[in-house]
Amino acid sequence: MTVERTAAALRARLEGRRPELLLTLGSGLGSVADAVEDAVVVDVLDLPGTAASTVPGHTARLVCGQLAGREVLVQAGRIHLYEGHDAHDVTRLVRVAAQLGVSTFVVTNAAGGLTDRFTPGDLMVIDDHLNMTGTSPLAGLLRGGDPRFVDMAGAYDARLRDLAHEVAGDLGLELQRGVYAGLVGPAYETPAEVAMLRTLGAHAVGMSTVNEVIAARDEGLRVLGFSSVTNVHGEGVATTHAEVVEVGARAAQDLRRVLLGLLERLDEAG
Ligand code: HPA
């Protein structure tokens, strides 16, 4: 199934809307989609070539409409490598959005904090990532003419990151910043893995995002990423999915405010 066919099917459902930005919502953050006005909602499963998420807290909806006066496509719910999907499947909607003319990708996730600077409920702007999934959406067969060796220096747009911090500051919110390590999961990390990730320079760890960002850069999209820190790894601290969803839901309120402020001022980031 080609990306073009999925894109054509989605375009036909959007009633003429032309989104300029794709916003992907991670665990617990789905309520941000409720802020979209004049929305058309498409069940991802109604599109050819797409797969459903099997994770509670991840519905599989695409919501296209206005957010802060801009046409956006919101992906509430994603699929993951740990569900058995490959790197091409998990990045399909990013490529579909690019086909629809989207030029900016705002990616969000739930993540475990790796530094005691963080507390659950914090939002972290992703400065950079470590792809530790052992795979890539650029591996295997590519479409003719596609570059395979994509530059990932500056993958997370510096001007968008600065704007996010500015907007949050104006709202009286403080955003963290750091490096996100993307792993396959689905088990949460052992203490030894937490120690390894800290040594490697990661500040947050999760099970998504990195392959999506590689695909987005391959498509020439500008990228901004947020992690909602739902738990912080420490001695004797257990991690549960229920906690991830619950804390994520609280962080969603802050994320929504930052995103709306950011969209209002998006032109300032060029
Ligand atoms: N590890 C990996 N993924 C996560 C975590 C975590 O601690 N928290 C939320 N998503």
CSV table of C-alpha atoms and ligand atoms in Angstrom, one decimal:
chain,number,residue,atom,x,y,z
A,1,MET,CA,0.0,0.0,0.0
A,2,THR,CA,1.5,3.3,-1.1
A,3,VAL,CA,1.6,6.4,1.0
A,4,GLU,CA,0.0,8.2,-1.9
A,5,ARG,CA,-3.1,6.0,-1.8
A,6,THR,CA,-3.5,6.6,2.0
A,7,ALA,CA,-3.0,10.3,1.4
A,8,ALA,CA,-5.6,10.4,-1.4
A,9,ALA,CA,-8.2,8.6,0.8
A,10,LEU,CA,-7.6,11.1,3.6
A,11,ARG,CA,-7.7,14.1,1.3
A,12,ALA,CA,-11.1,12.9,0.1
A,13,ARG,CA,-12.4,12.9,3.7
A,14,LEU,CA,-11.1,16.4,4.7
A,15,GLU,CA,-13.8,18.4,2.8
A,16,GLY,CA,-11.3,20.8,1.3
A,17,ARG,CA,-9.3,21.4,4.4
A,18,ARG,CA,-5.6,21.9,3.8
A,19,PRO,CA,-3.7,21.4,7.1
A,20,GLU,CA,-0.3,23.1,7.5
A,21,LEU,CA,0.7,21.3,10.6
A,22,LEU,CA,0.6,17.8,12.0
A,23,LEU,CA,0.3,17.4,15.7
A,24,THR,CA,0.7,13.8,17.1
A,25,LEU,CA,-0.5,13.3,20.6
A,26,GLY,CA,1.0,10.8,23.0
A,27,SER,CA,-0.3,8.8,25.9
A,28,GLY,CA,-2.7,10.8,28.1
A,29,LEU,CA,-2.5,13.9,25.8
A,30,GLY,CA,-5.4,13.0,23.5
A,31,SER,CA,-7.7,15.6,25.0
A,32,VAL,CA,-5.8,18.4,23.2
A,33,ALA,CA,-7.7,17.2,20.1
A,34,ASP,CA,-10.9,18.5,21.8
A,35,ALA,CA,-9.7,22.1,21.3
A,36,VAL,CA,-9.9,21.7,17.5
A,37,GLU,CA,-12.7,23.8,16.0
A,38,ASP,CA,-14.8,23.1,12.9
A,39,ALA,CA,-13.4,19.6,13.0
A,40,VAL,CA,-13.6,16.7,10.6
A,41,VAL,CA,-12.9,13.5,12.4
A,42,VAL,CA,-11.5,10.5,10.5
A,43,ASP,CA,-11.1,7.1,12.1
A,44,VAL,CA,-7.6,6.0,11.1
A,45,LEU,CA,-8.9,2.5,10.4
A,46,ASP,CA,-11.1,3.8,7.6
A,47,LEU,CA,-8.0,4.7,5.6
A,48,PRO,CA,-6.3,2.1,3.4
A,49,GLY,CA,-2.9,1.0,4.6
A,50,THR,CA,-3.2,2.1,8.2
A,51,ALA,CA,-3.2,0.0,11.4
A,52,ALA,CA,-4.9,0.5,14.7
A,53,SER,CA,-3.3,1.1,18.0
A,54,THR,CA,-4.0,-1.6,20.7
A,55,VAL,CA,-3.0,0.6,23.6
A,56,PRO,CA,-5.5,2.0,26.1
A,57,GLY,CA,-5.1,5.8,26.1
A,58,HIS,CA,-4.4,5.8,22.4
A,59,THR,CA,-7.5,6.2,20.4
A,60,ALA,CA,-6.9,6.2,16.6
A,61,ARG,CA,-8.5,9.4,15.4
A,62,LEU,CA,-7.4,12.0,13.0
A,63,VAL,CA,-9.0,15.4,13.7
A,64,CYS,CA,-8.6,18.1,11.1
A,65,GLY,CA,-9.7,21.7,11.7
A,66,GLN,CA,-8.7,25.0,13.3
A,67,LEU,CA,-6.5,25.5,16.2
A,68,ALA,CA,-5.7,29.1,17.1
A,69,GLY,CA,-6.8,30.1,13.6
A,70,ARG,CA,-4.6,27.6,11.8
A,71,GLU,CA,-5.6,24.5,9.9
A,72,VAL,CA,-4.1,21.5,11.6
A,73,LEU,CA,-4.2,17.8,11.4
A,74,VAL,CA,-4.2,16.1,14.9
A,75,GLN,CA,-3.3,12.5,15.2
A,76,ALA,CA,-4.7,11.3,18.5
A,77,GLY,CA,-3.2,7.9,19.0
A,78,ARG,CA,-0.3,6.3,17.3
A,79,ILE,CA,0.9,2.8,16.6
A,80,HIS,CA,4.2,1.6,18.1
A,81,LEU,CA,7.0,-0.8,17.2
A,82,TYR,CA,6.2,-2.9,20.3
A,83,GLU,CA,2.8,-3.7,18.8
A,84,GLY,CA,4.6,-5.5,16.0
A,85,HIS,CA,4.5,-2.7,13.4
A,86,ASP,CA,7.6,-1.8,11.5
A,87,ALA,CA,9.3,1.6,11.2
A,88,HIS,CA,7.5,2.2,7.9
A,89,ASP,CA,4.1,1.6,9.5
A,90,VAL,CA,4.7,3.8,12.5
A,91,THR,CA,5.8,6.7,10.3
A,92,ARG,CA,3.1,6.4,7.6
A,93,LEU,CA,0.9,9.2,8.8
A,94,VAL,CA,3.8,11.6,8.9
A,95,ARG,CA,4.5,10.9,5.3
A,96,VAL,CA,0.8,11.1,4.5
A,97,ALA,CA,0.6,14.5,6.2
A,98,ALA,CA,3.6,15.7,4.1
A,99,GLN,CA,1.7,14.6,1.0
A,100,LEU,CA,-1.2,16.7,2.1
A,101,GLY,CA,1.1,19.8,2.2
A,102,VAL,CA,1.9,19.9,5.9
A,103,SER,CA,5.2,21.7,6.6
A,104,THR,CA,5.5,21.4,10.4
A,105,PHE,CA,5.4,18.4,12.6
A,106,VAL,CA,4.7,18.8,16.3
A,107,VAL,CA,5.3,15.5,18.0
A,108,THR,CA,4.4,14.7,21.6
A,109,ASN,CA,4.9,11.7,23.8
A,110,ALA,CA,4.7,10.4,27.4
A,111,ALA,CA,8.2,9.8,28.8
A,112,GLY,CA,10.0,8.7,31.8
A,113,GLY,CA,12.3,11.3,33.4
A,114,LEU,CA,15.9,10.3,33.9
A,115,THR,CA,17.1,13.2,35.9
A,116,ASP,CA,16.1,14.4,39.3
A,117,ARG,CA,15.7,17.9,37.8
A,118,PHE,CA,12.3,16.6,36.6
A,119,THR,CA,9.1,15.9,38.4
A,120,PRO,CA,6.0,14.0,37.1
A,121,GLY,CA,3.8,16.4,35.2
A,122,ASP,CA,6.7,18.4,33.7
A,123,LEU,CA,6.7,19.2,30.0
A,124,MET,CA,10.1,18.8,28.2
A,125,VAL,CA,10.9,20.4,24.9
A,126,ILE,CA,13.0,17.8,23.0
A,127,ASP,CA,16.4,19.3,22.0
A,128,ASP,CA,17.6,16.1,20.4
A,129,HIS,CA,17.1,12.4,20.4
A,130,LEU,CA,18.8,9.0,20.6
A,131,ASN,CA,17.3,6.5,18.3
A,132,MET,CA,17.8,3.3,20.3
A,133,THR,CA,15.0,1.3,18.5
A,134,GLY,CA,17.4,-0.6,16.3
A,135,THR,CA,15.5,0.4,13.2
A,136,SER,CA,14.8,3.3,10.9
A,137,PRO,CA,12.0,4.4,8.5
A,138,LEU,CA,14.9,4.8,6.0
A,139,ALA,CA,15.9,1.2,6.2
A,140,GLY,CA,14.7,-1.2,3.5
A,141,LEU,CA,13.0,-0.2,0.3
A,142,LEU,CA,12.6,3.5,-0.5
A,143,ARG,CA,10.6,5.2,-3.1
A,144,GLY,CA,12.7,6.0,-6.2
A,145,GLY,CA,14.7,9.2,-5.8
A,146,ASP,CA,14.3,9.3,-2.0
A,147,PRO,CA,17.5,10.2,-0.2
A,148,ARG,CA,18.6,7.5,2.3
A,149,PHE,CA,21.2,9.4,4.2
A,150,VAL,CA,19.1,12.1,5.9
A,151,ASP,CA,20.9,14.9,7.9
A,152,MET,CA,19.7,14.8,11.6
A,153,ALA,CA,21.8,17.7,12.9
A,154,GLY,CA,19.3,20.3,14.0
A,155,ALA,CA,16.4,17.9,13.5
A,156,TYR,CA,14.4,19.7,16.3
A,157,ASP,CA,14.0,23.2,14.9
A,158,ALA,CA,15.9,25.7,17.1
A,159,ARG,CA,13.5,28.6,16.4
A,160,LEU,CA,10.4,26.6,17.2
A,161,ARG,CA,12.1,25.4,20.4
A,162,ASP,CA,12.9,29.0,21.4
A,163,LEU,CA,9.4,30.1,20.6
A,164,ALA,CA,8.0,27.3,22.8
A,165,HIS,CA,10.0,28.5,25.8
A,166,GLU,CA,9.0,32.1,25.2
A,167,VAL,CA,5.3,31.3,24.9
A,168,ALA,CA,5.4,29.1,28.0
A,169,GLY,CA,7.2,31.9,29.9
A,170,ASP,CA,4.5,34.3,29.0
A,171,LEU,CA,2.0,31.9,30.3
A,172,GLY,CA,3.9,31.5,33.6
A,173,LEU,CA,4.8,27.9,32.8
A,174,GLU,CA,8.3,26.6,32.8
A,175,LEU,CA,9.3,24.0,30.2
A,176,GLN,CA,12.1,21.6,30.7
A,177,ARG,CA,14.5,20.8,27.9
A,178,GLY,CA,16.5,17.7,27.1
A,179,VAL,CA,17.4,14.7,25.0
A,180,TYR,CA,14.8,12.0,24.4
A,181,ALA,CA,15.9,8.4,24.1
A,182,GLY,CA,13.5,6.3,22.0
A,183,LEU,CA,13.4,2.5,22.7
A,184,VAL,CA,11.2,-0.3,21.5
A,185,GLY,CA,9.8,-1.1,24.9
A,186,PRO,CA,7.2,-2.2,25.9
A,187,ALA,CA,8.8,-3.2,29.3
A,188,TYR,CA,9.8,-0.1,31.2
A,189,GLU,CA,13.5,0.3,31.8
A,190,THR,CA,15.6,-1.7,34.3
A,191,PRO,CA,17.7,0.3,36.8
A,192,ALA,CA,20.8,-0.7,34.7
A,193,GLU,CA,19.2,0.6,31.5
A,194,VAL,CA,18.3,3.8,33.3
A,195,ALA,CA,21.9,4.2,34.4
A,196,MET,CA,23.0,3.5,30.8
A,197,LEU,CA,20.6,6.0,29.3
A,198,ARG,CA,21.8,8.7,31.8
A,199,THR,CA,25.4,8.0,30.8
A,200,LEU,CA,24.5,8.3,27.2
A,201,GLY,CA,23.2,11.8,27.8
A,202,ALA,CA,19.4,11.1,27.7
A,203,HIS,CA,17.0,13.1,30.0
A,204,ALA,CA,13.8,11.3,29.1
A,205,VAL,CA,12.9,7.9,27.7
A,206,GLY,CA,10.0,6.6,25.8
A,207,MET,CA,8.7,4.2,23.1
A,208,SER,CA,7.9,6.4,20.2
A,209,THR,CA,8.8,9.6,18.3
A,210,VAL,CA,12.3,9.0,17.0
A,211,ASN,CA,11.3,7.1,13.9
A,212,GLU,CA,8.5,9.6,13.2
A,213,VAL,CA,11.0,12.5,13.4
A,214,ILE,CA,13.4,10.7,11.1
A,215,ALA,CA,10.6,10.3,8.5
A,216,ALA,CA,9.6,14.0,9.1
A,217,ARG,CA,13.1,15.2,8.4
A,218,ASP,CA,13.2,12.9,5.3
A,219,GLU,CA,10.0,14.7,4.1
A,220,GLY,CA,11.6,18.1,4.8
A,221,LEU,CA,9.2,19.0,7.7
A,222,ARG,CA,10.2,21.3,10.5
A,223,VAL,CA,9.9,19.5,13.8
A,224,LEU,CA,9.1,20.5,17.4
A,225,GLY,CA,8.8,17.8,20.1
A,226,PHE,CA,7.4,17.7,23.6
A,227,SER,CA,7.7,15.0,26.2
A,228,SER,CA,5.2,14.9,29.0
A,229,VAL,CA,7.2,13.5,31.9
A,230,THR,CA,4.7,11.1,33.5
A,231,ASN,CA,7.2,9.4,35.9
A,232,VAL,CA,10.7,9.9,37.0
A,233,HIS,CA,13.0,6.9,37.3
A,234,GLY,CA,14.7,6.6,40.7
A,235,GLU,CA,15.6,4.0,43.2
A,236,GLY,CA,12.7,1.8,44.2
A,237,VAL,CA,10.2,3.7,42.0
A,238,ALA,CA,7.9,1.5,40.0
A,239,THR,CA,6.4,2.7,36.7
A,240,THR,CA,2.8,1.8,35.7
A,241,HIS,CA,0.8,2.6,32.6
A,242,ALA,CA,-2.1,3.9,34.7
A,243,GLU,CA,0.2,6.5,36.2
A,244,VAL,CA,1.5,7.4,32.7
A,245,VAL,CA,-2.0,8.0,31.5
A,246,GLU,CA,-3.2,9.9,34.6
A,247,VAL,CA,-0.2,12.2,34.9
A,248,GLY,CA,-0.2,12.7,31.1
A,249,ALA,CA,-3.8,13.9,31.3
A,250,ARG,CA,-2.8,16.6,33.7
A,251,ALA,CA,0.1,17.7,31.5
A,252,ALA,CA,-2.3,17.9,28.6
A,253,GLN,CA,-3.8,21.1,30.1
A,254,ASP,CA,-0.4,22.8,30.0
A,255,LEU,CA,0.4,21.4,26.6
A,256,ARG,CA,-2.8,22.7,25.2
A,257,ARG,CA,-2.1,26.2,26.4
A,258,VAL,CA,1.5,26.2,25.1
A,259,LEU,CA,0.4,24.8,21.7
A,260,LEU,CA,-2.4,27.4,21.3
A,261,GLY,CA,0.1,30.2,22.2
A,262,LEU,CA,2.7,28.7,19.9
A,263,LEU,CA,0.3,28.5,16.9
A,264,GLU,CA,-0.8,32.1,17.4
A,265,ARG,CA,2.8,33.1,17.1
A,266,LEU,CA,4.1,30.5,14.6
A,267,ASP,CA,5.0,33.2,12.0
A,268,GLU,CA,7.6,34.5,14.4
A,269,ALA,CA,9.5,31.2,13.9
A,270,GLY,CA,9.7,31.9,10.2
B,1,HPA,N1,9.8,4.5,29.9
B,1,HPA,C1,9.4,4.4,28.6
B,1,HPA,N2,8.3,4.9,28.1
B,1,HPA,C2,7.6,5.7,29.0
B,1,HPA,C3,7.9,5.9,30.3
B,1,HPA,C4,9.1,5.3,30.8
B,1,HPA,O1,9.4,5.4,32.0
B,1,HPA,N3,7.0,6.7,30.8
B,1,HPA,C5,6.1,6.9,29.9
B,1,HPA,N4,6.4,6.3,28.7
